């Protein structure tokens, strides 16, 4: 089973700043089968990025994904008020389709 | 507009059963794989089960294999999750989600979730 470890657990930033979220896999995620989801309190998750770096439909271009192998990054170039939420990475190369434990992005 | 309406959650005793439903609209339901993902209170996301567009193939997380059954009725645009032998650790919000057109393992629309509580 692939274990995804997200860091940091909590990230405190101000609107307008750049956010860098990390997702590290215990083994290589082949073909970059990795997605990022955003979840706000009381809401369902929302797809942001798939295939490590492809933005989902309707996602602003301030969100970008990168990485390959075991190290992946979600970058939010300039934080807006609505971006403060919990972010999860997920691998979909294995049968377990594991999620990371999440990074909470909060307002500083 | 794509809509997924989860229902069927509630309070059930350990060892009991429950069937969740997900009513879909706004897209051609029979053309897309579907999935269930759950979230224990205050915890992260856990993939539970998936089914192909035609319903001919299914997959399950090890934690629910042999106890849960995913199915769909394409004539009713509805996805189901039959949950048997429920345990306290199955307590969670259960979300249904629709796969994208490009990859059956990436989910672009989600229901609002339905809460399942397993407790005596």
XYZ file of C-alpha atoms in Angstrom:
228
model
C 0.000 0.000 0.000
C 1.227 3.461 -0.894
C 1.354 5.848 2.063
C 1.047 9.557 1.288
C 2.508 11.991 3.812
C 1.477 15.619 3.513
C 3.422 18.489 5.000
C 3.088 20.715 6.779
C 0.092 19.610 8.805
C -0.982 23.224 9.191
C 0.160 26.223 7.191
C -0.559 29.764 8.372
C -0.319 32.453 5.703
C -1.856 35.781 4.775
C -3.929 36.615 1.690
C -1.672 37.509 -1.219
C 1.123 35.191 -0.074
C 2.308 32.067 -1.884
C 1.437 28.641 -0.475
C 3.481 25.500 -1.095
C 1.997 22.184 0.025
C 3.923 18.927 -0.154
C 2.809 15.344 -0.702
C 5.398 12.582 -0.406
C 4.669 8.979 -1.396
C 6.202 5.889 0.229
C 6.826 4.460 -3.249
C 6.840 5.831 -6.739
C 3.489 6.964 -8.122
C 3.891 5.862 -11.710
C 2.608 7.972 -14.567
C 1.992 10.751 -12.021
C -1.395 9.334 -11.049
C -1.834 11.915 -8.309
C -4.683 14.339 -7.631
C -5.280 17.233 -5.262
C -8.613 18.061 -3.636
C -9.750 21.061 -1.602
C -12.288 20.715 1.196
C -13.948 23.511 3.123
C -15.795 22.933 6.424
C -19.152 21.263 5.934
C -18.576 20.786 2.214
C -17.658 17.934 -0.086
C -14.164 17.777 -1.569
C -13.496 19.654 -4.809
C -11.113 18.404 -7.489
C -8.278 20.862 -8.179
C -5.495 18.965 -9.947
C -5.188 15.543 -11.592
C -2.289 13.745 -13.263
C -0.037 15.734 -10.905
C -0.191 18.948 -12.901
C -3.428 19.243 -14.894
C -5.969 21.735 -13.571
C -9.552 20.559 -13.370
C -12.270 22.439 -15.194
C -12.988 25.839 -13.679
C -9.986 25.891 -11.343
C -8.197 29.278 -11.295
C -4.680 29.369 -12.693
C -3.251 30.470 -9.346
C -3.440 26.751 -8.468
C -0.679 24.603 -9.946
C 0.629 21.117 -9.361
C 4.043 19.657 -9.988
C 6.229 16.696 -9.204
C 6.752 13.086 -10.140
C 7.878 9.814 -8.638
C 7.515 10.235 -4.885
C 7.457 14.016 -4.432
C 4.553 16.230 -5.423
C 3.685 19.853 -4.740
C 0.554 21.983 -4.859
C 1.293 25.690 -5.200
C -1.177 28.526 -4.772
C 0.537 31.570 -6.211
C -1.414 34.342 -4.489
C -3.773 33.329 -1.732
C -7.303 34.616 -1.762
C -9.734 34.490 1.157
C -11.648 31.536 -0.327
C -8.479 29.398 -0.567
C -8.230 28.784 3.165
C -9.294 25.164 3.523
C -7.935 21.641 3.922
C -6.067 20.133 0.965
C -5.690 16.419 0.283
C -3.524 14.588 -2.205
C -4.609 11.203 -3.526
C -2.804 8.545 -5.524
C -4.832 6.512 -7.960
C -2.221 4.131 -9.264
C -2.845 1.484 -6.604
C -6.014 -0.434 -5.851
C -6.233 1.312 -2.467
C -6.412 4.840 -4.013
C -4.925 6.295 -0.837
C -5.423 9.869 0.373
C -2.898 11.850 2.342
C -3.852 13.009 5.839
C -4.393 16.588 4.660
C -2.832 20.026 5.077
C -4.900 22.721 6.752
C -4.273 26.123 5.219
C -5.367 28.795 7.680
C -5.308 32.563 7.782
C -2.377 34.048 9.694
C -25.976 21.105 -13.968
C -24.484 17.965 -12.436
C -26.150 17.022 -9.166
C -25.519 14.088 -6.838
C -27.902 13.633 -3.933
C -26.712 11.231 -1.220
C -29.263 9.701 1.132
C -29.916 6.730 3.391
C -27.608 7.492 6.276
C -28.637 7.225 9.899
C -28.016 5.559 13.239
C -27.528 1.801 13.185
C -26.375 -0.704 15.789
C -23.110 -2.619 15.404
C -23.702 -5.633 13.207
C -26.578 -3.941 11.438
C -27.139 -3.009 7.815
C -27.853 0.130 5.866
C -28.239 0.980 2.181
C -27.045 4.317 0.878
C -28.332 5.846 -2.349
C -26.968 8.522 -4.647
C -29.421 10.040 -7.124
C -27.673 11.567 -10.133
C -28.878 14.192 -12.588
C -27.481 16.623 -15.121
C -25.267 14.129 -16.957
C -25.471 10.785 -18.733
C -25.185 8.614 -15.624
C -24.701 5.371 -17.530
C -21.525 6.686 -19.169
C -19.466 7.318 -16.041
C -17.817 5.194 -13.379
C -18.859 6.129 -9.860
C -17.339 5.823 -6.440
C -17.961 6.121 -2.698
C -15.537 7.939 -0.393
C -15.996 8.325 3.352
C -14.762 10.651 6.068
C -14.843 9.788 9.736
C -15.733 12.723 12.026
C -12.827 15.166 12.119
C -10.653 12.850 10.018
C -9.366 12.602 6.468
C -10.780 11.011 3.352
C -10.873 7.264 2.687
C -11.768 5.694 -0.643
C -14.371 2.946 -0.127
C -15.549 1.457 -3.416
C -15.920 2.030 -7.141
C -17.999 0.669 -9.996
C -17.642 0.852 -13.765
C -20.153 2.681 -15.923
C -21.998 -0.490 -16.865
C -21.798 -1.968 -13.405
C -19.903 -5.025 -14.559
C -16.801 -4.465 -12.444
C -16.412 -3.315 -8.845
C -13.565 -2.680 -6.421
C -13.357 -2.225 -2.661
C -11.036 -1.009 0.048
C -9.716 -3.858 2.183
C -11.475 -2.342 5.209
C -14.938 -2.985 3.703
C -14.353 -5.951 1.398
C -16.852 -8.731 2.023
C -19.185 -6.429 3.996
C -20.101 -3.661 1.543
C -21.546 -4.013 -1.965
C -21.635 -1.248 -4.547
C -24.206 -1.352 -7.320
C -26.011 0.931 -9.715
C -29.304 1.118 -11.588
C -28.656 3.047 -14.777
C -32.376 3.106 -15.589
C -32.946 5.051 -12.369
C -29.725 7.100 -12.478
C -28.916 5.858 -8.993
C -25.826 4.505 -7.260
C -26.070 2.320 -4.153
C -23.890 1.128 -1.315
C -25.210 -1.826 0.678
C -23.425 -1.926 4.018
C -23.662 -5.063 6.172
C -21.997 -6.135 9.427
C -21.424 -2.514 10.313
C -18.787 -1.610 12.877
C -18.147 1.473 14.978
C -15.215 2.340 12.712
C -17.593 2.620 9.742
C -19.033 5.776 11.323
C -18.449 8.518 8.749
C -19.916 10.844 6.204
C -20.263 8.908 2.962
C -19.885 10.801 -0.298
C -20.713 9.521 -3.742
C -18.674 10.969 -6.576
C -18.638 10.901 -10.358
C -15.508 10.033 -12.328
C -14.190 12.445 -14.909
C -14.478 11.712 -18.582
C -10.738 11.312 -18.872
C -9.793 9.008 -15.997
C -12.180 6.703 -14.137
C -10.226 7.095 -10.893
C -10.434 10.918 -10.664
C -13.656 12.403 -9.300
C -14.947 15.766 -10.479
C -18.393 16.001 -8.878
C -19.352 14.982 -5.366
C -22.588 14.612 -3.441
C -23.177 16.512 -0.221
C -22.641 13.385 1.844
C -24.808 11.330 4.175
C -23.857 10.571 7.778
C -23.710 6.986 8.991
C -23.391 6.466 12.733
C -22.761 2.969 14.062
C -23.423 2.859 17.776
C -25.390 0.939 20.366
